[in-house]
Amino acid sequence: MESIEILAPAGGFESVIAAVRSGADAVYVGEKRFSARSSAHNFDADELKRAVAYCHIHGVKLYVTLNTIVFDDEFGQLAEAITLAAEADADALIVQNMGVARLAREIAPDLPLHASTQMSVHTPAGVRALYEMGFKRVVLSREMSREEIAECAKIPIELEVFVHGALCMSVSGQCYFSAMLGSRSGNRGACAQTCRLPFSVQGQKNGHALSLRDNSLIPRLDELQKIGVYSAKIEGRMKRPEYVAAAVRACREQRDFGFITDATAEMLRGVFSRTGFTDGYFSGRIDKEMFGTRTKGDVVSADEKLLSSIRAGYRDEVRDVDITASFSAQVGEPAEFTVTDGALVVTKKTEMNCETAQKVALSEEKCRAQLTKTGGTAYRVTGLKTDLGDNLSLPLSALNKLRRSALEELDAARSVRHGYKINPPKDFGFKPYRRKSTAQRARVTGTKLGAAFKELDLVFAPLFADVRELERLKNEGFCVGVEIPRGMFGRESGIIAQLKRVRAIGIDHALCGNIGAVYLAKQEGFTIHGGFGLNLVNTYDLLWAEEYGIADVELSFELTFARINRLGGSIPRGIISYGHLPVMLCRACPNKSAGISCKSCKNQSKMTDRKGKQFPLRCDGGCAEVLNCVPLFIAEEEISSLSTDFNIWRFSVENYVEKVERITDFNRFSMLKDDFTRGLYRRGVE
């Protein structure tokens, strides 16, 4: 295997320069409109072409992120963005959204696709699903352990792992906190970083229960390479160029020499940290030590003296491309200069003929001095052959012009690696879907259910509920399915075994909130119901879901009613109409920030914000969900105006479900007793 790729972030062109000159093997940048870091500078068409050219000249790859959810009314702009990336000759697109991937394949079928960490892929099943769909690379979730990454590395696809930078508290792609509180969607690149605000658990004072230290696995690069990881990714498109340079430099030292110098380590800590770094997920130590905030000391450490010293390391152009050259000059003929990088060959001739020298003839020393001057370019001349006629004259200005024009042409040739075929986009005038049925479903957290649930089309119980209890519900007339946990870290074999047990008692419906769950349920012969965690928001998403064999889908609750009614496709779809919506899916439970153990929690904890609002925490044994402080409620008259086939009540904290005898009685209980929200269905997201 080749050395692990060092992949650097760039929010603007200065960061591209910092990354390349510091030794990055690849750079990833954001497209102006559809990037998960929308507050970064990001790149328009001209800037993108310039960045790709600069990287390619230096032998560095450039990947473009289009890693947000995209709505139908944005497909024209999306098609333009995909086309621009292909025209700029980017080396890959990084996508979150299956609809984006589908459209990219239509427009630029040869442009490689990387699955963003926003796809929440954290199991071998998820990786295999994307491999079979033709993705070239998967960017794994940051919450994975060494052993979990190693299992995924057995699948013949490139794996990319974050090795340095910020850790989101939530699994990427599964955070709706910023959206629910202020309509700024993390899935749209507009996250307001709600998690960095004060949140306390169980009497904690001035807590920051959602703020993790920055991740750093740079000292583990050798381990990652041995596991089979292809790319070591640095987080930070929002950060300054000096941070990019310091992180790349640290990665290069570790990879190439096996250690990081003290000076570089100090530089990396100083330029940005949150009370130091953590490798808790990778090493399996998920505890209080993972949590941290950005202190005054962290801020002032990045002073001008430090930043200036970092800039000095990438101030000058780096000559990292070896070329050889030959020069021939004879009296009465144009001089000829040829350069090659070993693959490309460029030959240029002077506009004038060489003349007989009247005074001083052109010497080989003068010739070499002028033709090997490559400062300010990417090139270093490692060999020059000359063939000079006797007593000839050629102005030094002509030699300089010859060298410049040859290197400029070599630049142009090195800039384009692929030359993708680009197809014009199709018409996006989708025929709106019309409902085929009306049904009521529920998702519950236990198996003690009132008789009212027998009236529902489907009731999804936890996959790991007692199989005897699931069988009892089935035998008593409940239409039962199971919900596969959204957080499947390290649990795949157990999930497969439990699916087999459930299937054996005749239960064959599964609610699947991530691509790994879909793959396993499909493998075990279940009828697949796509959950909200798949973030299905556009018609191309729905076309993919139908083609992949999903029976019906919960639409993302980041969609407005108006957008729902404009969706096309023919797959049945529904919405969550009641419940404390999960606003985060966390592998590091917020309780860990206060050192609270699972035994003392008893799965009844709440987290309190600075305004006194309480957010329930619920654990399924693998991950914790942070639930919204108030439930969502959508009335029947609003649902009746939607082009949807079902709505689902999502019960998580309610203690009355076993008492309800008739479906019409639900509103008599606490469904409407306290405050509630209509969520994002009316106000939408940025």
XYZ file of C-alpha atoms in Angstrom:
686
model
C 0.000 0.000 0.000
C 1.147 3.532 -0.746
C 1.720 5.987 2.088
C -1.492 7.226 3.646
C -2.856 10.314 1.896
C -2.705 13.579 3.847
C -5.911 15.452 3.038
C -6.135 19.124 3.999
C -9.111 21.510 4.281
C -9.275 24.807 2.433
C -11.924 27.461 2.947
C -10.214 29.833 0.501
C -7.359 29.979 -1.987
C -4.805 31.075 0.617
C -5.505 27.856 2.503
C -5.008 25.861 -0.711
C -1.558 27.441 -1.021
C -0.785 26.761 2.657
C -1.818 23.110 2.296
C 0.115 22.430 -0.896
C 3.297 24.207 0.196
C 3.194 22.418 3.555
C 3.086 19.007 1.890
C -0.543 17.894 1.554
C -1.292 15.108 -0.933
C -4.860 16.291 -1.487
C -7.093 19.236 -0.634
C -10.862 19.438 -0.209
C -12.789 22.636 -0.824
C -16.402 23.737 -0.637
C -18.606 24.774 -3.522
C -20.247 28.156 -2.904
C -23.839 26.932 -2.601
C -23.875 23.324 -1.375
C -21.142 22.915 1.218
C -21.469 21.681 4.800
C -19.373 24.690 5.845
C -21.406 27.442 4.216
C -19.764 30.140 6.373
C -16.355 29.415 4.877
C -15.289 31.522 1.895
C -15.740 28.555 -0.453
C -15.128 28.621 -4.200
C -16.954 29.996 -7.222
C -16.296 28.756 -10.777
C -13.160 30.793 -11.470
C -11.667 30.220 -8.033
C -12.326 26.502 -8.313
C -10.561 26.231 -11.678
C -7.632 28.179 -10.280
C -7.433 25.963 -7.188
C -7.636 22.719 -9.190
C -4.947 23.935 -11.588
C -2.623 24.962 -8.750
C -3.053 21.619 -7.005
C -2.645 19.530 -10.148
C 0.505 21.385 -11.194
C 2.005 20.327 -7.856
C 0.754 16.755 -8.192
C -1.906 17.276 -5.509
C -5.533 16.133 -5.819
C -8.516 18.366 -5.171
C -11.944 17.166 -4.031
C -15.096 19.305 -4.089
C -17.711 19.034 -1.352
C -21.368 19.090 -2.315
C -22.243 17.563 1.031
C -25.558 19.070 2.043
C -29.157 18.040 1.641
C -30.559 19.665 -1.505
C -34.197 20.476 -2.251
C -35.990 20.003 -5.567
C -36.203 23.736 -6.212
C -32.373 23.904 -6.055
C -31.682 21.192 -8.628
C -30.933 23.679 -11.402
C -28.203 25.276 -9.285
C -26.989 21.844 -8.199
C -26.643 20.677 -11.803
C -24.615 23.810 -12.510
C -22.366 23.138 -9.489
C -21.709 19.537 -10.580
C -20.961 20.704 -14.115
C -18.539 23.362 -12.857
C -16.685 20.817 -10.715
C -16.343 18.490 -13.712
C -15.257 21.349 -15.992
C -12.670 22.418 -13.417
C -11.336 18.831 -13.519
C -11.821 18.116 -9.805
C -10.650 14.682 -8.712
C -13.877 13.734 -6.874
C -17.143 15.003 -5.444
C -17.850 14.517 -1.726
C -21.625 14.081 -1.312
C -24.054 13.525 1.564
C -27.218 13.146 -0.398
C -28.198 10.127 -2.532
C -30.066 12.458 -4.858
C -26.908 14.512 -5.400
C -24.974 11.317 -6.149
C -27.644 10.215 -8.631
C -27.617 13.541 -10.461
C -23.797 13.670 -10.486
C -23.712 10.296 -12.224
C -26.121 11.542 -14.878
C -24.115 14.701 -15.588
C -20.518 13.470 -15.140
C -20.577 9.664 -14.997
C -16.789 9.328 -14.698
C -16.353 11.857 -11.892
C -15.570 9.771 -8.751
C -17.898 10.010 -5.767
C -16.840 10.060 -2.120
C -19.499 9.443 0.548
C -19.330 12.303 3.055
C -19.178 11.703 6.795
C -22.611 13.380 6.665
C -23.932 10.013 5.423
C -23.363 8.674 8.963
C -21.594 5.520 7.743
C -20.081 3.668 10.708
C -20.459 -0.056 10.006
C -19.118 -2.577 7.488
C -22.661 -2.956 6.105
C -22.867 0.765 5.340
C -19.454 0.718 3.688
C -20.338 -2.363 1.637
C -23.613 -0.795 0.504
C -21.772 2.235 -0.870
C -19.056 0.063 -2.427
C -21.743 -1.892 -4.288
C -23.326 1.389 -5.410
C -20.060 2.398 -7.074
C -18.693 4.958 -4.625
C -14.912 5.218 -4.730
C -14.425 6.295 -1.118
C -16.259 6.440 2.204
C -15.529 9.090 4.823
C -16.205 7.217 8.056
C -17.965 8.655 11.098
C -15.547 10.255 13.561
C -16.899 8.250 16.491
C -15.435 4.906 15.414
C -12.866 2.871 17.327
C -9.721 1.358 15.892
C -11.326 -2.087 15.782
C -14.463 -0.800 14.048
C -12.405 0.975 11.388
C -10.368 -2.201 10.857
C -13.547 -4.198 10.141
C -14.597 -1.669 7.504
C -11.120 -1.811 5.937
C -11.780 -5.420 4.873
C -14.052 -4.057 2.124
C -12.184 -3.087 -1.094
C -13.008 0.615 -1.081
C -10.949 3.652 -0.067
C -11.566 4.710 3.538
C -11.035 8.232 4.802
C -10.690 8.949 8.530
C -10.613 12.306 10.324
C -7.268 12.581 12.116
C -7.332 16.140 13.426
C -9.829 18.889 14.162
C -13.176 19.604 15.754
C -15.479 16.841 16.960
C -19.210 17.352 16.630
C -21.096 16.015 19.645
C -23.598 14.386 17.311
C -22.883 11.800 14.683
C -22.522 13.856 11.492
C -25.704 13.921 9.453
C -27.810 13.172 12.547
C -27.784 16.589 14.208
C -30.936 18.714 14.009
C -30.338 20.855 17.117
C -29.352 24.061 15.338
C -32.198 23.582 12.855
C -34.866 22.993 15.507
C -33.779 25.915 17.696
C -33.085 28.509 15.020
C -33.754 27.039 11.536
C -30.005 26.938 10.806
C -29.504 23.406 9.566
C -26.268 21.505 10.037
C -27.374 19.360 7.110
C -27.424 22.550 5.034
C -24.032 23.797 6.194
C -25.535 26.535 8.365
C -24.929 25.055 11.847
C -25.011 27.675 14.620
C -22.838 25.448 16.870
C -25.534 25.141 19.508
C -23.437 22.422 21.133
C -20.793 24.936 22.251
C -23.333 26.729 24.476
C -23.701 25.856 28.192
C -25.684 22.666 28.870
C -25.717 20.921 32.242
C -26.616 17.416 33.394
C -27.794 16.260 36.841
C -26.892 19.250 38.995
C -23.749 20.146 37.075
C -22.892 23.858 37.346
C -21.731 25.831 34.304
C -21.515 22.607 32.338
C -20.703 22.162 28.692
C -22.204 18.716 28.265
C -22.185 18.934 24.456
C -18.686 20.349 23.897
C -15.915 17.904 23.054
C -12.207 18.545 22.757
C -10.708 18.473 19.294
C -9.804 15.103 17.863
C -6.180 14.276 17.100
C -5.021 10.939 15.735
C -1.901 12.297 14.055
C 0.388 10.201 16.308
C -1.624 7.144 15.150
C -1.080 7.594 11.399
C 1.098 4.495 11.186
C -1.646 2.439 12.866
C -4.257 3.806 10.487
C -2.114 2.973 7.477
C -1.539 -0.570 8.723
C -5.277 -1.012 9.251
C -5.803 -0.088 5.604
C -7.055 3.492 5.814
C -6.357 5.310 2.543
C -6.705 8.953 3.574
C -5.968 10.928 6.758
C -8.343 13.888 6.792
C -7.820 17.163 8.640
C -10.998 19.009 9.662
C -11.101 22.792 9.368
C -12.446 24.560 6.285
C -13.585 27.331 8.633
C -10.106 27.771 10.098
C -7.244 30.059 9.057
C -4.480 29.042 6.616
C -1.925 28.914 9.440
C -3.931 26.153 11.123
C -4.009 24.204 7.855
C -0.253 24.555 7.430
C 0.497 23.465 11.011
C -1.758 20.406 10.812
C -0.356 19.300 7.448
C 3.190 19.789 8.690
C 2.479 17.612 11.750
C 0.964 14.894 9.580
C 3.933 14.936 7.200
C 6.432 14.638 10.042
C 4.539 11.765 11.642
C 4.042 9.888 8.385
C 7.482 10.436 6.899
C 9.674 10.333 10.022
C 7.553 8.479 12.585
C 7.360 11.350 15.091
C 6.268 14.979 15.458
C 8.919 17.453 16.555
C 8.293 19.338 19.791
C 8.237 22.624 17.883
C 5.543 21.414 15.491
C 3.483 19.874 18.303
C 3.583 23.156 20.213
C 2.674 25.045 17.055
C -0.326 22.765 16.476
C -1.621 23.183 20.029
C -1.120 26.930 19.892
C -2.851 27.623 16.603
C -6.124 25.992 17.733
C -7.314 23.633 20.465
C -10.009 23.196 23.083
C -7.986 22.550 26.251
C -5.923 20.020 24.355
C -6.850 17.050 22.173
C -8.494 13.645 22.508
C -8.309 10.259 20.806
C -11.140 8.878 22.948
C -13.274 7.417 20.179
C -10.368 5.721 18.389
C -8.919 4.247 21.596
C -12.330 3.329 23.052
C -11.983 5.630 26.081
C -15.273 7.517 25.923
C -15.261 9.399 29.214
C -15.156 12.777 30.919
C -11.673 13.491 29.546
C -13.107 13.851 26.027
C -14.994 17.019 26.936
C -13.514 20.505 26.703
C -14.136 24.116 25.718
C -12.192 26.892 24.039
C -10.623 28.877 26.888
C -9.029 32.322 26.917
C -5.644 30.641 27.081
C -6.437 28.687 23.926
C -7.395 31.884 22.122
C -4.424 34.050 23.093
C -1.918 31.296 22.266
C -2.578 31.931 18.568
C -0.834 35.310 18.681
C 0.783 37.125 15.780
C 4.235 35.813 16.666
C 3.052 32.220 16.300
C 1.031 32.892 13.158
C 3.914 34.737 11.548
C 6.304 31.869 12.216
C 3.851 29.435 10.617
C 3.384 31.670 7.567
C 7.138 31.780 7.073
C 7.023 28.061 6.376
C 4.792 28.434 3.314
C 5.579 31.963 2.154
C 7.598 30.893 -0.882
C 6.518 28.677 -3.722
C 7.693 25.115 -3.267
C 9.562 23.499 -6.143
C 8.381 19.927 -5.728
C 8.088 18.719 -9.341
C 11.274 17.339 -10.879
C 11.746 17.927 -14.597
C 14.491 17.291 -17.106
C 15.227 19.477 -20.113
C 17.206 19.695 -23.326
C 18.303 22.722 -25.319
C 19.533 22.873 -28.901
C 20.789 25.945 -30.783
C 22.430 26.203 -34.203
C 23.334 29.276 -36.263
C 20.592 30.151 -38.746
C 17.899 28.116 -36.951
C 15.483 28.766 -34.082
C 16.678 27.523 -30.695
C 14.642 24.622 -29.275
C 13.881 23.921 -25.606
C 12.177 20.723 -24.400
C 10.998 19.971 -20.848
C 9.396 16.815 -19.447
C 8.059 15.714 -16.064
C 8.442 12.099 -17.117
C 4.955 11.854 -18.574
C 4.273 15.097 -20.401
C 6.643 16.614 -22.949
C 6.641 20.267 -24.030
C 8.829 21.673 -26.809
C 9.107 25.373 -27.609
C 11.165 27.262 -30.187
C 12.438 30.819 -30.275
C 10.748 33.267 -32.644
C 14.168 34.327 -34.000
C 17.003 32.379 -35.538
C 20.351 32.103 -33.800
C 23.003 34.374 -35.296
C 26.793 34.297 -35.520
C 28.287 36.022 -32.515
C 29.931 39.371 -33.283
C 31.647 39.661 -29.915
C 30.821 37.139 -27.164
C 29.350 33.759 -28.035
C 26.597 32.137 -25.928
C 28.279 29.864 -23.409
C 26.915 26.667 -21.922
C 27.230 28.226 -18.444
C 25.042 31.214 -19.433
C 22.606 28.886 -21.109
C 22.253 26.662 -18.026
C 21.960 29.629 -15.687
C 18.978 31.055 -17.586
C 17.176 27.804 -18.413
C 17.285 26.393 -14.874
C 15.865 29.515 -13.207
C 12.557 28.093 -12.000
C 11.933 30.174 -8.881
C 8.256 31.037 -8.431
C 7.164 27.832 -10.191
C 6.559 24.248 -9.069
C 9.541 22.932 -11.035
C 13.076 21.902 -10.238
C 15.389 21.082 -13.162
C 17.285 17.915 -12.261
C 18.996 17.489 -15.617
C 19.708 19.678 -18.669
C 21.308 18.483 -21.915
C 22.645 21.147 -24.242
C 23.703 21.088 -27.879
C 25.212 24.456 -28.808
C 26.640 25.318 -32.215
C 29.951 27.102 -32.456
C 30.177 30.860 -32.023
C 26.421 31.585 -31.905
C 24.534 34.449 -30.379
C 21.079 34.498 -28.749
C 19.788 37.231 -26.414
C 19.324 36.186 -22.782
C 15.814 37.649 -22.993
C 15.008 35.054 -25.673
C 16.248 32.246 -23.409
C 14.128 33.551 -20.533
C 11.053 33.804 -22.730
C 11.661 30.286 -24.032
C 11.880 28.911 -20.490
C 8.785 30.792 -19.307
C 6.619 29.724 -22.249
C 7.696 26.068 -21.898
C 6.891 25.983 -18.184
C 3.562 27.775 -18.691
C 2.570 25.180 -21.279
C 3.646 22.401 -18.919
C 1.509 24.040 -16.219
C -1.492 23.996 -18.545
C -0.909 20.353 -19.464
C -0.511 19.248 -15.830
C -3.659 21.144 -14.789
C -6.005 18.790 -16.650
C -5.865 15.158 -15.586
C -9.264 13.804 -16.514
C -11.191 15.687 -19.163
C -14.561 14.326 -18.034
C -17.436 13.720 -20.406
C -20.235 16.080 -19.329
C -23.891 15.512 -20.184
C -26.493 18.280 -20.116
C -28.868 17.978 -17.137
C -32.381 16.702 -17.599
C -35.560 18.650 -17.020
C -36.405 18.835 -13.309
C -40.126 19.365 -13.768
C -41.178 16.417 -11.588
C -44.818 15.424 -11.514
C -45.984 15.884 -7.899
C -46.869 12.698 -6.042
C -50.455 12.063 -5.020
C -51.255 10.019 -1.941
C -52.332 6.415 -2.360
C -53.533 5.734 1.165
C -53.845 7.193 4.657
C -52.446 5.315 7.602
C -51.287 5.871 11.162
C -48.114 4.356 12.558
C -46.209 4.551 15.811
C -42.690 4.092 17.045
C -42.396 3.031 20.684
C -39.608 2.269 23.146
C -41.152 -0.736 24.887
C -43.616 -3.573 24.465
C -46.298 -2.610 27.013
C -48.927 -1.144 24.700
C -52.568 -0.250 25.065
C -55.194 -1.785 22.787
C -55.311 1.416 20.693
C -52.080 0.382 18.988
C -53.898 -2.551 17.378
C -55.707 -0.009 15.201
C -52.465 1.256 13.697
C -51.022 0.246 10.358
C -47.620 -0.522 11.931
C -46.000 -0.249 15.348
C -42.193 -0.252 15.448
C -40.753 -1.647 18.674
C -37.031 -1.719 19.538
C -35.106 -4.429 17.711
C -33.534 -5.580 20.978
C -36.819 -5.914 22.846
C -37.444 -9.332 24.379
C -38.321 -11.601 21.451
C -40.983 -13.307 23.581
C -42.672 -9.959 24.118
C -42.511 -9.147 20.396
C -44.114 -12.503 19.659
C -46.818 -11.821 22.245
C -47.700 -8.518 20.595
C -47.867 -10.196 17.205
C -50.097 -12.973 18.522
C -52.400 -10.445 20.222
C -53.112 -8.699 16.925
C -50.600 -5.854 16.857
C -48.971 -5.252 13.455
C -45.409 -5.176 14.746
C -42.159 -4.179 13.114
C -38.762 -3.474 14.642
C -36.604 -0.363 14.624
C -32.907 -0.989 13.993
C -30.833 1.423 16.116
C -29.468 4.419 14.220
C -26.242 4.093 16.199
C -24.858 0.692 15.192
C -21.204 1.156 16.217
C -19.578 -2.239 16.741
C -22.975 -3.953 17.021
C -23.419 -5.351 13.533
C -23.082 -9.045 14.405
C -25.552 -8.656 17.275
C -28.009 -6.816 15.028
C -27.817 -9.554 12.382
C -28.407 -12.235 15.016
C -31.401 -10.368 16.462
C -32.889 -9.776 13.016
C -32.747 -13.519 12.414
C -34.534 -14.197 15.722
C -37.221 -11.648 14.949
C -37.675 -12.985 11.418
C -38.059 -16.486 12.811
C -41.181 -15.467 14.793
C -42.769 -13.950 11.701
C -41.957 -10.261 12.129
C -40.595 -8.948 8.843
C -40.901 -5.146 8.885
C -37.866 -3.016 9.807
C -37.516 0.736 10.300
C -34.030 1.683 9.114
C -32.442 5.059 9.887
C -29.094 4.600 8.158
C -27.715 2.947 5.045
C -26.043 0.182 7.068
C -29.371 -0.777 8.650
C -31.041 -0.777 5.227
C -28.358 -3.117 3.888
C -28.690 -5.597 6.764
C -32.500 -5.600 6.691
C -32.434 -6.196 2.955
C -29.951 -9.024 3.413
C -32.217 -10.685 5.988
C -35.362 -10.422 3.836
C -37.238 -7.698 5.727
C -39.669 -5.200 4.266
C -37.664 -1.996 4.607
C -39.142 1.256 5.867
C -36.734 4.180 5.491
C -36.404 6.303 8.614
C -35.862 10.047 8.975
C -32.143 9.478 9.613
C -31.640 8.785 5.895
C -32.327 12.517 5.339
C -34.462 11.983 2.233
C -35.503 15.443 1.030
C -35.759 15.490 -2.764
C -37.266 13.554 -5.651
C -33.940 12.013 -6.674
C -33.554 10.715 -3.101
C -36.937 9.047 -3.388
C -36.146 7.571 -6.800
C -32.984 6.079 -5.292
C -34.926 4.662 -2.323
C -37.471 2.976 -4.572
C -34.779 1.544 -6.850
C -32.870 0.234 -3.832
C -35.870 -1.769 -2.646
C -37.174 0.401 0.195
C -40.946 -0.033 0.583
C -41.735 3.443 1.948
C -39.974 6.315 3.689
C -40.264 8.818 6.498
C -39.440 12.154 4.930
C -36.939 14.386 6.687
C -38.560 16.737 9.187
C -36.384 19.517 7.733
C -38.792 19.664 4.768
C -41.626 22.189 4.664
C -45.149 21.118 3.824
C -44.903 23.059 0.559
C -41.768 21.163 -0.496
C -43.318 17.837 0.526
C -46.277 18.468 -1.765
C -43.989 19.216 -4.712
C -41.987 15.981 -4.435
C -42.197 13.527 -7.300
C -41.485 9.815 -7.514
C -43.866 6.966 -6.779
C -42.607 5.529 -3.463
C -45.089 5.883 -0.564
C -43.980 8.470 1.965
C -44.976 9.862 5.353
C -43.997 12.303 8.097
C -43.430 12.265 11.829
C -46.470 14.059 13.225
C -45.870 13.688 16.952
C -42.964 13.186 19.306
C -39.950 14.642 21.054
C -37.771 14.742 17.960
C -34.203 13.474 18.311
C -32.017 16.546 17.828
C -28.716 14.678 18.318
C -27.411 11.128 18.126
C -24.407 10.884 20.455
C -21.922 8.120 21.045
C -20.415 10.092 23.924
C -23.455 10.556 26.151
C -23.725 14.091 27.614
C -23.799 12.497 31.074
C -20.162 11.491 30.542
C -19.186 15.175 30.815
C -20.049 15.016 34.530
C -18.642 11.529 35.065
C -22.131 10.049 35.447
C -22.219 6.314 34.843
C -24.857 4.397 32.937
C -25.824 2.558 36.146
C -26.786 5.742 37.983
C -28.540 7.256 34.949
C -31.220 4.534 34.552
C -32.087 6.059 31.144
C -34.151 8.847 32.724
C -31.701 11.762 32.492
C -32.363 15.285 31.299
C -30.038 18.010 30.114
C -30.706 21.675 30.940
C -29.782 24.681 28.823
C -28.947 28.210 30.026
C -32.636 29.196 29.861
C -33.799 26.293 32.003
C -35.218 24.205 29.149
C -34.886 20.479 29.711
C -33.906 18.033 26.981
C -34.507 14.324 27.726
C -31.624 11.899 27.112
C -32.490 8.395 25.990
C -30.029 5.550 25.441
C -30.510 2.330 23.483
C -27.407 0.684 24.883
C -25.130 1.938 22.130
C -25.824 5.636 21.569
C -27.759 8.343 23.355
C -30.385 10.511 21.706
C -30.852 14.099 22.833
C -34.577 14.785 22.470
C -36.149 18.177 21.903
C -37.452 19.924 24.997
C -41.027 20.024 23.667
C -42.864 17.543 21.446
C -43.767 18.069 17.843
C -47.501 17.986 17.131
C -49.172 18.244 13.736
C -52.959 18.189 13.679
C -54.962 15.879 11.440
C -56.385 18.725 9.380
C -52.852 19.802 8.451
C -51.834 16.251 7.585
C -54.889 15.833 5.359
C -53.555 18.562 3.052
C -50.293 16.678 2.444
C -49.410 14.319 -0.389
C -48.326 11.652 2.092
C -49.545 8.113 2.782
C -48.970 7.863 6.521
C -47.925 9.779 9.578
C -46.024 8.369 12.520
C -46.305 9.077 16.221
C -42.879 8.810 17.815
C -43.192 7.914 21.496
C -39.977 8.255 23.525
C -40.706 9.660 26.997
C -44.476 9.162 27.310
C -45.664 6.903 30.128
C -49.290 6.577 29.044
C -48.981 4.395 25.949
C -50.022 1.205 27.776
C -53.227 2.858 29.006
C -54.705 4.046 25.712
C -57.563 1.789 24.633
C -58.838 3.613 21.512
C -56.904 5.609 18.944
C -59.281 8.539 19.404
C -58.256 8.704 23.069
C -54.663 9.752 22.413
C -55.473 13.465 22.610
C -57.026 12.939 26.059
C -53.597 12.114 27.394
C -50.479 14.337 27.486
C -50.052 14.558 23.728
C -51.470 18.091 23.891
C -51.215 18.832 27.600
C -48.020 20.876 27.563
C -46.197 23.172 25.144
C -45.526 21.789 21.706
C -43.891 22.817 18.436
C -44.888 22.487 14.814
C -41.227 22.002 14.055
C -39.775 22.985 10.723
C -42.706 22.011 8.526
C -43.834 25.639 8.295
C -40.711 27.728 8.874
C -38.182 25.555 7.045
C -34.390 25.728 7.307
C -31.565 27.818 5.914
